Structure formats: structure tokens, C-alpha cells
Amino acid sequence: MSGLTSLGAAQAGVSSGIESITDLLVVILDLNPIWWSEQLDNGVENGNGPPSQQYGLAPTLDQILIFLNSYLLIHPGNQVVVLGCLHSRSYFLYPPELINMPTDMPSDSRPEAFRIVNHTVQRAIQHILLQTSPDGEPAAGGEEKRETVFVGALSRSLCYIHRMQRESPKGQFVQGRVLVIEAGPDSSSHYMHFINTIFTAQKMNVKIDACVLGEDSILLQQAVDLTGGLYVKVENPGGVVQVLNSVFILDGAERSTMSVPEKIQVDYRAACFCHQKLIEVGYVCSVCLSVFCAFSPMCSTCQSTFKFMTGIKKRKPTDPTSSVPSPSSSSAAVAAVATKKARNGTGPNSNGKA
Amino acid sequence: MANMTDEPDEQGYRWETEYERTWEVLQEDATGSLTASVQDVVLGIKRRRLLERKPNLRLGMMRHLFVILDMSDSMRDQDLRPNRLFCVLRLLENFINEFFDQNPIGQLGVITTRNKRADRLTELAGNPKKHIDALQTLRTTDPHGETTLQNSLELAAQTLRNIPSHASREIILIFGSLSSCDPGNIYDTTRMLRECNIRCSVIGLAAEVSICKTLAKETVGEYSVALDEPHLKDILMSHIVPPPVSSNSDSFLIRMGFPQQKALDRLDEFSFCMCHLDQPEPKTRYGQPGYFCPVCVTKYCELPVECRVCGLTLVSAPHLARSYHHLFPVEAFEEVPKEEIELLADKKCFGCLTETPHSDKSGTTHRFRCKVCQRTFCIDCDLFIHDTLHSCPGCASSAAKTE
Amino acid sequence: MTSAVSSTDPAMVDHKSLYAYLSTLPSSLLENLYRHPNPSLCMAIFRDLTPMAQKFVLRQLFIEQILPKSVFTSWITPEGKKDHDDAVRLLNDLKIWSEAPSTAGLMGWKLNEHFRKGIQAIVVGGGPSWSGDDQPTAEETTPKDIPFIQNYARERWDVVLHFLAGLSGASQISRDTVEVLTNAGLIRGSNSTESGITQNGFRFLLMDTPSQVWRFILAYLHTVPKWGMDLIECISFIFQLSFSQIGKHYSTIGFSSNQLRTLQHFREYGLIYMRSKKSSRYYPTNLVVNLSAGAGLNTSAFSEGYIIVETNYRIMVYTDSPLKIAVVSYFSDMLYRFPNLALGMITRESIRRALMKGISTDEIIKFLRMHAHPQMRENNPVLPSTLTDQIKLWEMERERCVFADGVLYNNFLSQKDFEMLRNYASDLGVAMCSNAANKVVVVSPEGHDQVRAFWKRQKKE
Amino acid sequence: MVNVSKGVLVKCDPAMKQFLIHLDDREELGRKFIIQNIDDDHLFISKDAVETLKDRLDALMDKISISAAKDEK
């Protein structure tokens, strides 16, 4: 680099421009009022298991605040941002978007910095839940409102991380990480925005972690797998803080020195545009790449017409062995299709199951 | 701010262009500081970059591209640091990564031409690592002899000719020398390229060569001569975005497989993977999980790949989705007029909560509104959304069922 | 982080971190440190732990029963082995962990109850609020703003540094401060005003402000027992200060006499600001806030860049404070003085003079980089590499020959004898150097008599 | 019988070692001070020669290094 290599190298270490890394953790909470209230209802009605079996919003929120305080406690440089997402809207809880910073706070054994974060988040959630009574939401189907759309909150958090990286002083690098705590089921209505946001997170090398309370979420599994994050499904409502404080508090470097839950098998099959059904083999329009489960003469998204095809695709002679598309190879393709149909019913490992 | 003055679009060398009078643009404001007007200049540049976006055309998705690299004596010239060959190799590696990032189901091949002969460095393939390793080996071979345009174009066309017509066929020629030694008549080759609908663009490193110009013009390609390294980088990167496909090529419905990754726990499920079959010891991949082709259940380690047994293109859903943003780009945001700025409900930018500054004298309010969801953003978020995010946070969090 | 020099000799107080200092305290003292109602101390100690130690404590926080040791080893990957051992040693030294039989009979690590309560109070809340924090802030006539406090702090701190640098005209400082400085090993024992600055003193002046304050407070804690003040109360008061907010004012009602005395001391050093000696409100200054992060935290926040170094070894110091110019002149020859600028030249003689004083070139380079003018921070590397390489070369020039006492054994009769003696010496680790060809070995003086005794025994058989 | 002698072990680069040997041959310090030449970068010398040797080395260093400041003044 410069001067005597030994001297230069010793000096290069420091002057590579990055002196200190601050960690910024963005937490996205799922505040879907319908799902949380259902938890209480079915807790009371059919009483499945003792009350501690259900997820109450208040107890879960307390555990999450304990996790936030632990994260802030670890290093004075750590920063936390909290977002809340409902069915159709996302809000910044800390730094608050709707209300302004509360000033009069009862003081207790928590340091001031932690108390400010906790109170702001609690105040903001109260404000949001009071403001959006169930009918406050735009009129959408019953089932519709039960789902949670975290995509909007996710893309806003990437914008925020991008801003923090822009504004950080010269020698400092802000390393962003997003933790999504999801309760309700997935909604696949925004797949386009979802996949673009995941690729952006991948490019900014922002890891997306997922802590799921309700059922498993395919979208979050894909997000975690593509960005190299962690995915944990919490069974016991009381153990949320233990899981958060053991797994999701680990930052980049520590995930190699401390054992973390192993990688999940992600189901990457595409969903066809016409029936939203996961398919194994499909037809893709060469212009707009939309996926169909059966051959149709016209593409529904880009209205381009297709020449009729017999489903036999001439094999591209890309490897040198077969330079000219000899007739034999096309017949091989036909044979392959035939055997597939024969074996379809009985094949041991034809993974047709969802 | 450093290279503020040299805009890539001016042709010709820098000393010919008349200097931009930057010192007149910066005026001191009341307090004598320049910062305010410096900010305006920077914002002005950012705005201009936004407006240059090309309108939305129907883009050819399945791209098959051959890169022909000139390895003649002229590549030893040192006008590009450290010499032309090394500079181009460094930029090519960057280009290949970016190409597969933007066109995951596209395929790329590299051909080198030196000593009056053209040879195929790598096959048309979808795995960037293979190409980059091949380029590494080029660093040790030293360029000499003369290039041959005709042989290299013929070699590329030989493969591209029998690609199914729905996929776009392209050649990028990086041409360092000023002469070419061709066996036959070069114009026959250009006519053949045009008939096979192969789009050929040339990037000149030395000077403008007439045969390259006609070649590019006839095959609807682009011909540009690089002035310096940053300019060369810009030209190379401009080839990343898929070229607007000519309307006559008909579209096809391609049959594709979406394999599932399966962990092998039971012993009887262990299998070799096709992609490492010809590796010295394939047994290292024996127990690894892999993707199983839905038609012929052969195992592959990574996607996208074309199944060697049944010819089915195997790809995973995110790969397809990666090219969506070319087709459904976010339209440019409109600027919030001065008078409306006060009555805006939320004073903060929807994306990053910055309180955007007051509207300055040139009337720009640095606040931009998305036409669909009416959310307002600051200029940095606007750029971030259009350059990398490719989706508007406001629309993503609104309930409208946008597909 | 930890360069714990044996603290028995106070003059050599060189603790870089809280851990190094605390591990020297007797365990009974540590025990009631954790029992102290104010959890700020537990917080400071927790923040000073290594990342893995912190994670172990957090995982144990809400688990009552004792976890066997094997649980902790199952939590790490093979790569984390070294961090795991450091964490175990660290937590044992600080008495946070103690060995105890777990329910299953295996030996496990027990988390100190008081430490657990302290951390839980911090993280969960609900405990008693920190003393002196929530008294209704009596109406302060004109609350001081932050810039005022920062100026006051810098001014008072510069007085201490002026005295240390031995500049004439430095206003007098109290006898207690001189005692603390001697204890910190920064000035020689003589309590005459003439500055007998030691080598550590020079290096102290070159350090950035937060680590200076940190080292000073550690020395202060060492001298507190001499003044008969209660160490625990003093430590917890300091850490409570470090977690307060700058710009707010706190009341001093209900403070013990010890705390009031500490308050007066800190007022003199500029760590807190009080309107007058007897005022009942005090403002923590930026020197003491987030002190517990030790020397590591954002040094850039403190050092406003005022030094420009050029590739022709000329150095420009944009300041008028004699202190800054005095410090820079330790390693450069001052050529010209202007009202707001001092211009100097770094030469071989100036660097050798600094090396004689015991300042190392790494400290000089770190000082220059820390106070580099914002304009210089643009380029990478910040300091011109020709300068830093040359400075290092001048340092290496002085160390071309390394002299070390030794005892020479030569003209052995047989190769066998030579090898036997050499192997014995090297097993003992006292063989400094040896050459098989001409059968010569040099042994360190300490090892000499053992080797000789060994040789005599061999000769007898 | 094995010979034992006390002294000072000098570790230095070969070039500096040659300079020391040169001093020893020409008895610049009044008498021979090298007791044993061990290997390329180690010498064993008598204890009392160390101080004068250091000054002589500094003089050498000053002689061979040009200083920019001198022509400045």
C-alpha cells in the first residue's frame, strides 16, 4: 500500500476508513388487533389450556421491551428503532411518528435512555390501537383483515437504515439488522414489493431475523433464508423474552461463535398467477416471466400471444457433446415426458405434496 | 462531488468540452457561507439523474450474451491503468456479477481473440463464478498478435444461432486494436448476424473504427468509444439493463421446473449431483442437500441450471422475481408544489422521518409525492427507492391489492 | 482492553478498563458493591464484560436454577472456544459467577444473586429509582445550557493539564489533586510546585480526553481510602454520574459528607459544574457522562481537529492554547508562532527527543490522527504515509542493537555434552541463544546457577 | 573443561554486526571486546564495553542520516 510493507500494513489496519461500527436494530411488531383479540377470545371460549397458553398483547409487549433494554444495555453505541404494523398501515413507534416524545415520565430503576424508549413505544401503541377501532380500517373482507402486512414496515426500515448510513460520521459504519416479530398469518397480496425489499436488504447486507408467534410464515422463511438471518417459532407465550435474549440479541460476529438454530428448509416453489397454487413444473411467459400452471394461448399479465407448443422443448445444444440438435435427442425428451406421466401416480419421491 | 463536471453523455475528449462555470453557480448567501448553494447544486444533479430514466419498454428477459475480448498487442497499451487488459478484466468481473444480479436467468459466455485466432474461454452458462475464475486465468496469459473480428463473430454466432428465438441474443465486443485480420468478407458476417437477429454492440478502447460502426448500426447494437476508465465503466454498466427487444420476435411460453431443496436424511436418498459429476472426487457432494429436478429427479447444487437429462430449465421463484422490477418499475414521483408544502399532514418524510428543509429560493421543496399512495418522501429516499428498492414503501403498506 | 499491571505499586496505575481495576479489589468489597441499592454499578460492570460473557449472563438472568457447566459449552461453536474460556475466567474474577453444584449434581456456574437483581432492575424496571434523580427539581433560576457546561469542563480540565505540563502561569491547584497525580504516577513524588513530570505524565498528555479522565478517576479511587472516605459510596456515586443526562441538574440534598467532598473535588476537575461551593444543584459535564465506556468510546466526539501535517514533515497547529502547543512541541521543533497558528517541523532530533522522554511513535501517530483537522480526514490514510513510515524508521534506528546480559558456555569436549546442556537449558526456558556448529550456548543470568548445578551433577556420574 | 564467562549478548542485523567486528579489529575502543561470535546476528561481548559502544553507534547513526531541518535554518 505505501512505504515499507510492514510499516504500511501496520498503519493500514487503522486507516482503512472504518474505525467503529455501530449496530442499529430495527424491530417490527405485529399489532394486528384482530389476531390479538382472537387470542384472548379463544382463550376464554374454548379455554384451550391455562390462560398462559394464549399470547396477550400486553404481556408479550413487556417481554419485548425487556429485550430492547437488554440490547441497549450491551453497548452504549447500540441503537434501536421500533415499528408497528397493522393490516394495512405501518407506523414508526420509536422515534415516534404520530405523537411527540413524552417528557413527563415516572422514573424507576431503569436508566433514562431505556425509559424514554419504553414509554414512547407504549404511548404510541395505545395511540394507534385507540385510533384504529376495527371499523377504522378500510372496508376489506373479514379474512383479509386478519392477515398482517409487514412489507411496508420492512421497506420503511430499509429507508431509515439507509438514511442512518448516509448521516453517520466519516469513520463510522452503521450495520443495520431487522427483527420481525409476527403474530398473524401471512398475506401474499404484496409479493412484488416483498421480493424487491428482500433483494434490497440482501444488497445492503442487512440481515432479516424472524420470530413467529402464531403459525409458520412462508414469506418470512424466504426473507430469512435469502438474507442469512435466523428464524424461530416460539411455542410457549411466556418464553418470548428467553428466546429473544438468547438468539436474536446476537449480532453479526457472534453468530459464528455462539450456536444458533440451524437453517430451515425453505419451500421456494413458485405460486402460479392464475390459482395462487404452489407448483412444481410451470409455464413462464418469456416476456413478463409470469408463471402459469397450465399452457394458455395468451399471457394474462402482458397480453402477449403464444404460438401453440406441444410442450416438447427442443433441448438447447449448449454443451459441446451434441453440437447439432439431432432428431434422437428430441425423441429422448418425448420419452422423458411419457415416463413422467406413467410414474406420476406411484413415484416414491414425486413430491407433489404441498 | 468530485467528478461533478464530467457528465458521461458528452462525446469527445474532455479538453474539447467547454468548462462548466461551476464557480459562478456557487453564490454566497447572506451569512457568506457557500454550503446552502453547494447543497442546491448537489440536489440538482440528483434530480437530473432521476429524470434521465428511460421510459418503460417491453424488455427481453431471457438474455444470451457472448463477451468477445480482444487480446491483441494493443491491449498492452497503458492509457488505462495498469494496462488495458487488466483494467478491462477488473471491470468485466464487476460487470458479470452485476449482470447475473439483474438477469438471473440470463446466460453468458466469454470468447477471446488473439494471434489471428478466436477461442471460446467459457461456454454459455448461468454460473458467474465459473466465468470469473476463467477471467482470472487470463491475467497470466499475455496478449500478443492481431485480432480477428470475423472468426470471433462466427464462433459466437455458431452457438447463438440455435438459441430459441424468444430469448434475446447479444454479443458485446471489447475492441482495443484498430485493425482486424479476417479470412473472408466481413460484410457477409454482419449480414448473417442481422438475419439471425443477433444484437452486436462494440466498445472501442482506442479510436472509432468504421467497420465496428457499421456492424453496430446494422445489428441494432450500440457503439461507443471509452474516454477513460470511469467512462468505460459507465458504458459497460449500461449494458446491464436488458435491451428493448425488437417487436417482431414472438413470445413463447417456456416450460420451467421449480425444484425444492431437500435435506437428505435417509441414507437411501443419497445421490451424486450432476453439476459436480466431472469433478475429480464427486463423493464430497454425496450427502449434501440439493435441488431435485421435478421431471427426472437429478440433483443439482445451485440454481439456475438447465437439467442435462431432461433439458428443463430449473429456476427458483426469487430468481424470476428478481427481474420483475424491470417490468413494473416505480414511476417517477412528482414534486410537491411550494404552496402545498405547509398544509401537508405529515411534516416528515414517509421513508426516513427526516424533516425536509424549508423550500429554498429556487422554489424546489425537496419533497416528492408518489402518485399512487400520495405519500411524500425526501430526495434521498426518492433516489433510494428508484435506484435500489424499486418499490414504493407507501404503496407497500397500503391495503390496495396491487399485484 | 485489559492491560492490568500489578496494582501493588500505585505509581504504576495503568488500568485500561474497569475490569482490570475491579479484579484487584478483595471479593468482600465486590460483594457489597453489587448489593448497593443503586444498580448503576452493575450496569457499568455489565457493559465492561466481553460480548460472550454478557450473553451468558443475559441467558441466565431469568433462570432460577443453577445450570451445569456443560450447558454453557453447548451454547458455543468450536470457533467460540477461546471467547468462552475468557468469559468464564472474567466472570469468576469479578465474582459474578461462583462454582456450585447444580440440581443434577454436576458442578455448574451460579449467578451472583445481587448482580442478577441489579441487572433485572435495570432491564425490567420497577425497582427504586436512582437516588437524587427524581427529587422535584427545585426551580433553578437560570438553568445553564450545554455549551456553557462544556466550556467550563474544558477550562477546568485544562488547568490540571497545565499544571502537569509544568507551564508557568498555570493557576494553582489543590494539594489533593497533586496527591492524586502522584498516585497516578504522572508526576514524581516531590510535592514542590516544580513539575517533576514522569514518562507516564508525557504519555498521559498525549492521550485523548476521555481516557485521560478515566485514568485520572482510577487514580482518584486509589487515593480515596487514604482520605478515609468510603470507597463503595464513591464508586457508585461516580457511576451514577456517568449514567445521568448532560444539561440536566440534580439536587445534592441527602448526600453523605463523603459524597459532598467528592463533589467538591469533581467541581475542581471540571467533571461537574456547581454555581457556587455551597449550591444545592449540580450539573454533570460531558467529561463524566458515559465515562464507564472507558477509553474506547467515540474519541472523535471530543477531539476537534486542529493539527495539519504535510508530506514535507511540517506541522501546523491551529490553536492559541499554550497547552496544545507545549504537547505538540514534545515531538516537533516549533518554528513560527502566529496569533491563531503555530508552525513546526518534525525532524529526526525532535522525534529522538520524544523517544528519550519515553513517548513511543505509536502514541505520537495516534495523537496526530486523533486531532487531525477535518480537512485531513477526507484522504485515506489520514496521515501522509511518508511521514508515519519515517517516524517509525527513526524509532527502529535506535533499536538496531539489543543488549542483554548473559552467561556464555563454550569449548565443550563432545557434541553430546553440548546437546545435553543445551536441551536442559531450553527446557528450563533460560537458553537465550545457541549455536550447534561451534558448540556454544548463552544462558540467562537467572538460569545460570541452575544450569551450573545440573552440569556439576552430570560431571559426577 | 567447559569454559563459563559472564558478559552481554548483542542481537543485531548482520550489517551492524560487521560494523562491531570492524570496531573490534581496529581496537577503536582501546581493546578487543568481542568474546565470542555466535552466529549471523548474535555476538557475545564484555560487559564494560556496552556504554561506549552505544555512543559510538549513535555517532554512526548521526553521521549517516541527513536532516532536512539543517538546511532550513
PDB file of N, CA, C and O in Angstrom, chain A residues 141-178:
ATOM      1  N   GLY A 141     -62.347  -7.475   3.228  1.00  0.00           N
ATOM      2  CA  GLY A 141     -63.018  -8.752   3.590  1.00  0.00           C
ATOM      3  C   GLY A 141     -62.613  -9.177   5.002  1.00  0.00           C
ATOM      4  O   GLY A 141     -61.564  -8.788   5.499  1.00  0.00           O
ATOM      5  N   GLY A 142     -63.446  -9.975   5.641  1.00  0.00           N
ATOM      6  CA  GLY A 142     -63.161 -10.424   7.025  1.00  0.00           C
ATOM      7  C   GLY A 142     -61.811 -11.106   7.079  1.00  0.00           C
ATOM      8  O   GLY A 142     -60.919 -10.713   7.785  1.00  0.00           O
ATOM      9  N   GLU A 143     -61.673 -12.119   6.264  1.00  0.00           N
ATOM     10  CA  GLU A 143     -60.435 -12.906   6.312  1.00  0.00           C
ATOM     11  C   GLU A 143     -59.229 -11.978   6.047  1.00  0.00           C
ATOM     12  O   GLU A 143     -58.200 -12.028   6.663  1.00  0.00           O
ATOM     13  N   GLU A 144     -59.508 -11.049   5.153  1.00  0.00           N
ATOM     14  CA  GLU A 144     -58.441 -10.154   4.709  1.00  0.00           C
ATOM     15  C   GLU A 144     -57.790  -9.444   5.888  1.00  0.00           C
ATOM     16  O   GLU A 144     -56.585  -9.435   6.055  1.00  0.00           O
ATOM     17  N   LYS A 145     -58.664  -8.962   6.790  1.00  0.00           N
ATOM     18  CA  LYS A 145     -58.097  -8.077   7.819  1.00  0.00           C
ATOM     19  C   LYS A 145     -57.297  -8.871   8.847  1.00  0.00           C
ATOM     20  O   LYS A 145     -56.575  -8.332   9.645  1.00  0.00           O
ATOM     21  N   ARG A 146     -57.451 -10.202   8.817  1.00  0.00           N
ATOM     22  CA  ARG A 146     -56.786 -10.977   9.883  1.00  0.00           C
ATOM     23  C   ARG A 146     -55.286 -11.063   9.573  1.00  0.00           C
ATOM     24  O   ARG A 146     -54.473 -11.274  10.443  1.00  0.00           O
ATOM     25  N   GLU A 147     -54.959 -10.835   8.288  1.00  0.00           N
ATOM     26  CA  GLU A 147     -53.554 -11.031   7.913  1.00  0.00           C
ATOM     27  C   GLU A 147     -52.741  -9.774   8.215  1.00  0.00           C
ATOM     28  O   GLU A 147     -53.278  -8.685   8.299  1.00  0.00           O
ATOM     29  N   THR A 148     -51.435  -9.970   8.342  1.00  0.00           N
ATOM     30  CA  THR A 148     -50.568  -8.815   8.662  1.00  0.00           C
ATOM     31  C   THR A 148     -49.686  -8.520   7.473  1.00  0.00           C
ATOM     32  O   THR A 148     -49.150  -9.443   6.852  1.00  0.00           O
ATOM     33  N   VAL A 149     -49.581  -7.220   7.138  1.00  0.00           N
ATOM     34  CA  VAL A 149     -48.709  -6.851   6.012  1.00  0.00           C
ATOM     35  C   VAL A 149     -47.457  -6.194   6.602  1.00  0.00           C
ATOM     36  O   VAL A 149     -47.495  -5.030   6.997  1.00  0.00           O
ATOM     37  N   PHE A 150     -46.374  -6.956   6.721  1.00  0.00           N
ATOM     38  CA  PHE A 150     -45.172  -6.334   7.319  1.00  0.00           C
ATOM     39  C   PHE A 150     -44.274  -5.744   6.234  1.00  0.00           C
ATOM     40  O   PHE A 150     -43.249  -5.153   6.519  1.00  0.00           O
ATOM     41  N   VAL A 151     -44.657  -5.916   4.938  1.00  0.00           N
ATOM     42  CA  VAL A 151     -43.764  -5.481   3.852  1.00  0.00           C
ATOM     43  C   VAL A 151     -43.544  -3.969   3.917  1.00  0.00           C
ATOM     44  O   VAL A 151     -42.418  -3.482   3.803  1.00  0.00           O
ATOM     45  N   GLY A 152     -44.648  -3.220   4.182  1.00  0.00           N
ATOM     46  CA  GLY A 152     -44.490  -1.764   4.205  1.00  0.00           C
ATOM     47  C   GLY A 152     -43.512  -1.353   5.289  1.00  0.00           C
ATOM     48  O   GLY A 152     -42.570  -0.584   5.059  1.00  0.00           O
ATOM     49  N   ALA A 153     -43.684  -1.950   6.481  1.00  0.00           N
ATOM     50  CA  ALA A 153     -42.779  -1.591   7.588  1.00  0.00           C
ATOM     51  C   ALA A 153     -41.342  -1.964   7.214  1.00  0.00           C
ATOM     52  O   ALA A 153     -40.386  -1.223   7.488  1.00  0.00           O
ATOM     53  N   LEU A 154     -41.191  -3.101   6.539  1.00  0.00           N
ATOM     54  CA  LEU A 154     -39.845  -3.570   6.175  1.00  0.00           C
ATOM     55  C   LEU A 154     -39.170  -2.569   5.229  1.00  0.00           C
ATOM     56  O   LEU A 154     -38.030  -2.147   5.467  1.00  0.00           O
ATOM     57  N   SER A 155     -39.927  -2.099   4.221  1.00  0.00           N
ATOM     58  CA  SER A 155     -39.258  -1.186   3.260  1.00  0.00           C
ATOM     59  C   SER A 155     -39.001   0.159   3.923  1.00  0.00           C
ATOM     60  O   SER A 155     -37.957   0.790   3.690  1.00  0.00           O
ATOM     61  N   ARG A 156     -39.884   0.577   4.834  1.00  0.00           N
ATOM     62  CA  ARG A 156     -39.603   1.854   5.532  1.00  0.00           C
ATOM     63  C   ARG A 156     -38.356   1.701   6.406  1.00  0.00           C
ATOM     64  O   ARG A 156     -37.533   2.631   6.504  1.00  0.00           O
ATOM     65  N   SER A 157     -38.181   0.525   7.025  1.00  0.00           N
ATOM     66  CA  SER A 157     -36.993   0.386   7.896  1.00  0.00           C
ATOM     67  C   SER A 157     -35.723   0.418   7.046  1.00  0.00           C
ATOM     68  O   SER A 157     -34.708   0.977   7.473  1.00  0.00           O
ATOM     69  N   LEU A 158     -35.793  -0.128   5.823  1.00  0.00           N
ATOM     70  CA  LEU A 158     -34.589  -0.058   4.967  1.00  0.00           C
ATOM     71  C   LEU A 158     -34.290   1.395   4.597  1.00  0.00           C
ATOM     72  O   LEU A 158     -33.125   1.821   4.596  1.00  0.00           O
ATOM     73  N   CYS A 159     -35.362   2.179   4.346  1.00  0.00           N
ATOM     74  CA  CYS A 159     -35.114   3.602   4.053  1.00  0.00           C
ATOM     75  C   CYS A 159     -34.441   4.260   5.261  1.00  0.00           C
ATOM     76  O   CYS A 159     -33.478   5.023   5.125  1.00  0.00           O
ATOM     77  N   TYR A 160     -34.916   3.909   6.447  1.00  0.00           N
ATOM     78  CA  TYR A 160     -34.370   4.551   7.671  1.00  0.00           C
ATOM     79  C   TYR A 160     -32.907   4.161   7.851  1.00  0.00           C
ATOM     80  O   TYR A 160     -32.034   4.995   8.108  1.00  0.00           O
ATOM     81  N   ILE A 161     -32.618   2.855   7.649  1.00  0.00           N
ATOM     82  CA  ILE A 161     -31.220   2.392   7.802  1.00  0.00           C
ATOM     83  C   ILE A 161     -30.345   3.114   6.781  1.00  0.00           C
ATOM     84  O   ILE A 161     -29.245   3.603   7.087  1.00  0.00           O
ATOM     85  N   HIS A 162     -30.879   3.257   5.565  1.00  0.00           N
ATOM     86  CA  HIS A 162     -30.116   3.946   4.507  1.00  0.00           C
ATOM     87  C   HIS A 162     -29.815   5.376   4.924  1.00  0.00           C
ATOM     88  O   HIS A 162     -28.689   5.867   4.764  1.00  0.00           O
ATOM     89  N   ARG A 163     -30.829   6.001   5.564  1.00  0.00           N
ATOM     90  CA  ARG A 163     -30.579   7.393   5.995  1.00  0.00           C
ATOM     91  C   ARG A 163     -29.505   7.410   7.080  1.00  0.00           C
ATOM     92  O   ARG A 163     -28.583   8.221   7.054  1.00  0.00           O
ATOM     93  N   MET A 164     -29.589   6.468   8.041  1.00  0.00           N
ATOM     94  CA  MET A 164     -28.594   6.452   9.118  1.00  0.00           C
ATOM     95  C   MET A 164     -27.193   6.248   8.532  1.00  0.00           C
ATOM     96  O   MET A 164     -26.226   6.858   8.969  1.00  0.00           O
ATOM     97  N   GLN A 165     -27.105   5.396   7.523  1.00  0.00           N
ATOM     98  CA  GLN A 165     -25.770   5.167   6.944  1.00  0.00           C
ATOM     99  C   GLN A 165     -25.283   6.433   6.254  1.00  0.00           C
ATOM    100  O   GLN A 165     -24.117   6.774   6.299  1.00  0.00           O
ATOM    101  N   ARG A 166     -26.243   7.185   5.663  1.00  0.00           N
ATOM    102  CA  ARG A 166     -25.830   8.422   4.971  1.00  0.00           C
ATOM    103  C   ARG A 166     -25.300   9.424   5.968  1.00  0.00           C
ATOM    104  O   ARG A 166     -24.323  10.107   5.732  1.00  0.00           O
ATOM    105  N   GLU A 167     -26.006   9.491   7.111  1.00  0.00           N
ATOM    106  CA  GLU A 167     -25.689  10.610   8.030  1.00  0.00           C
ATOM    107  C   GLU A 167     -24.597  10.245   9.040  1.00  0.00           C
ATOM    108  O   GLU A 167     -24.241  11.054   9.867  1.00  0.00           O
ATOM    109  N   SER A 168     -24.085   8.983   8.963  1.00  0.00           N
ATOM    110  CA  SER A 168     -23.118   8.644  10.030  1.00  0.00           C
ATOM    111  C   SER A 168     -21.788   9.353   9.735  1.00  0.00           C
ATOM    112  O   SER A 168     -21.449   9.554   8.572  1.00  0.00           O
ATOM    113  N   PRO A 169     -21.064   9.767  10.796  1.00  0.00           N
ATOM    114  CA  PRO A 169     -19.798  10.496  10.569  1.00  0.00           C
ATOM    115  C   PRO A 169     -18.790   9.659   9.798  1.00  0.00           C
ATOM    116  O   PRO A 169     -18.972   8.450   9.616  1.00  0.00           O
ATOM    117  N   LYS A 170     -17.719  10.271   9.404  1.00  0.00           N
ATOM    118  CA  LYS A 170     -16.788   9.715   8.403  1.00  0.00           C
ATOM    119  C   LYS A 170     -16.370   8.287   8.749  1.00  0.00           C
ATOM    120  O   LYS A 170     -16.616   7.349   8.031  1.00  0.00           O
ATOM    121  N   GLY A 171     -15.707   8.107   9.933  1.00  0.00           N
ATOM    122  CA  GLY A 171     -15.066   6.809  10.152  1.00  0.00           C
ATOM    123  C   GLY A 171     -16.040   5.767  10.666  1.00  0.00           C
ATOM    124  O   GLY A 171     -15.629   4.662  11.033  1.00  0.00           O
ATOM    125  N   GLN A 172     -17.346   6.092  10.710  1.00  0.00           N
ATOM    126  CA  GLN A 172     -18.262   5.151  11.377  1.00  0.00           C
ATOM    127  C   GLN A 172     -19.122   4.443  10.343  1.00  0.00           C
ATOM    128  O   GLN A 172     -19.557   5.077   9.375  1.00  0.00           O
ATOM    129  N   PHE A 173     -19.383   3.136  10.562  1.00  0.00           N
ATOM    130  CA  PHE A 173     -20.267   2.417   9.629  1.00  0.00           C
ATOM    131  C   PHE A 173     -21.452   1.895  10.419  1.00  0.00           C
ATOM    132  O   PHE A 173     -21.284   1.300  11.483  1.00  0.00           O
ATOM    133  N   VAL A 174     -22.652   2.157   9.926  1.00  0.00           N
ATOM    134  CA  VAL A 174     -23.852   1.703  10.652  1.00  0.00           C
ATOM    135  C   VAL A 174     -24.241   0.348  10.070  1.00  0.00           C
ATOM    136  O   VAL A 174     -24.497   0.236   8.864  1.00  0.00           O
ATOM    137  N   GLN A 175     -24.249  -0.704  10.903  1.00  0.00           N
ATOM    138  CA  GLN A 175     -24.624  -2.051  10.423  1.00  0.00           C
ATOM    139  C   GLN A 175     -26.070  -2.284  10.834  1.00  0.00           C
ATOM    140  O   GLN A 175     -26.378  -2.331  12.034  1.00  0.00           O
ATOM    141  N   GLY A 176     -26.951  -2.383   9.847  1.00  0.00           N
ATOM    142  CA  GLY A 176     -28.388  -2.494  10.160  1.00  0.00           C
ATOM    143  C   GLY A 176     -28.792  -3.939  10.298  1.00  0.00           C
ATOM    144  O   GLY A 176     -28.175  -4.836   9.722  1.00  0.00           O
ATOM    145  N   ARG A 177     -29.850  -4.198  11.088  1.00  0.00           N
ATOM    146  CA  ARG A 177     -30.405  -5.558  11.206  1.00  0.00           C
ATOM    147  C   ARG A 177     -31.886  -5.393  11.520  1.00  0.00           C
ATOM    148  O   ARG A 177     -32.258  -4.493  12.290  1.00  0.00           O
ATOM    149  N   VAL A 178     -32.741  -6.236  10.928  1.00  0.00           N
ATOM    150  CA  VAL A 178     -34.189  -6.085  11.139  1.00  0.00           C
ATOM    151  C   VAL A 178     -34.710  -7.347  11.817  1.00  0.00           C
ATOM    152  O   VAL A 178     -34.371  -8.468  11.401  1.00  0.00           O
TER     153      VAL A 178
END
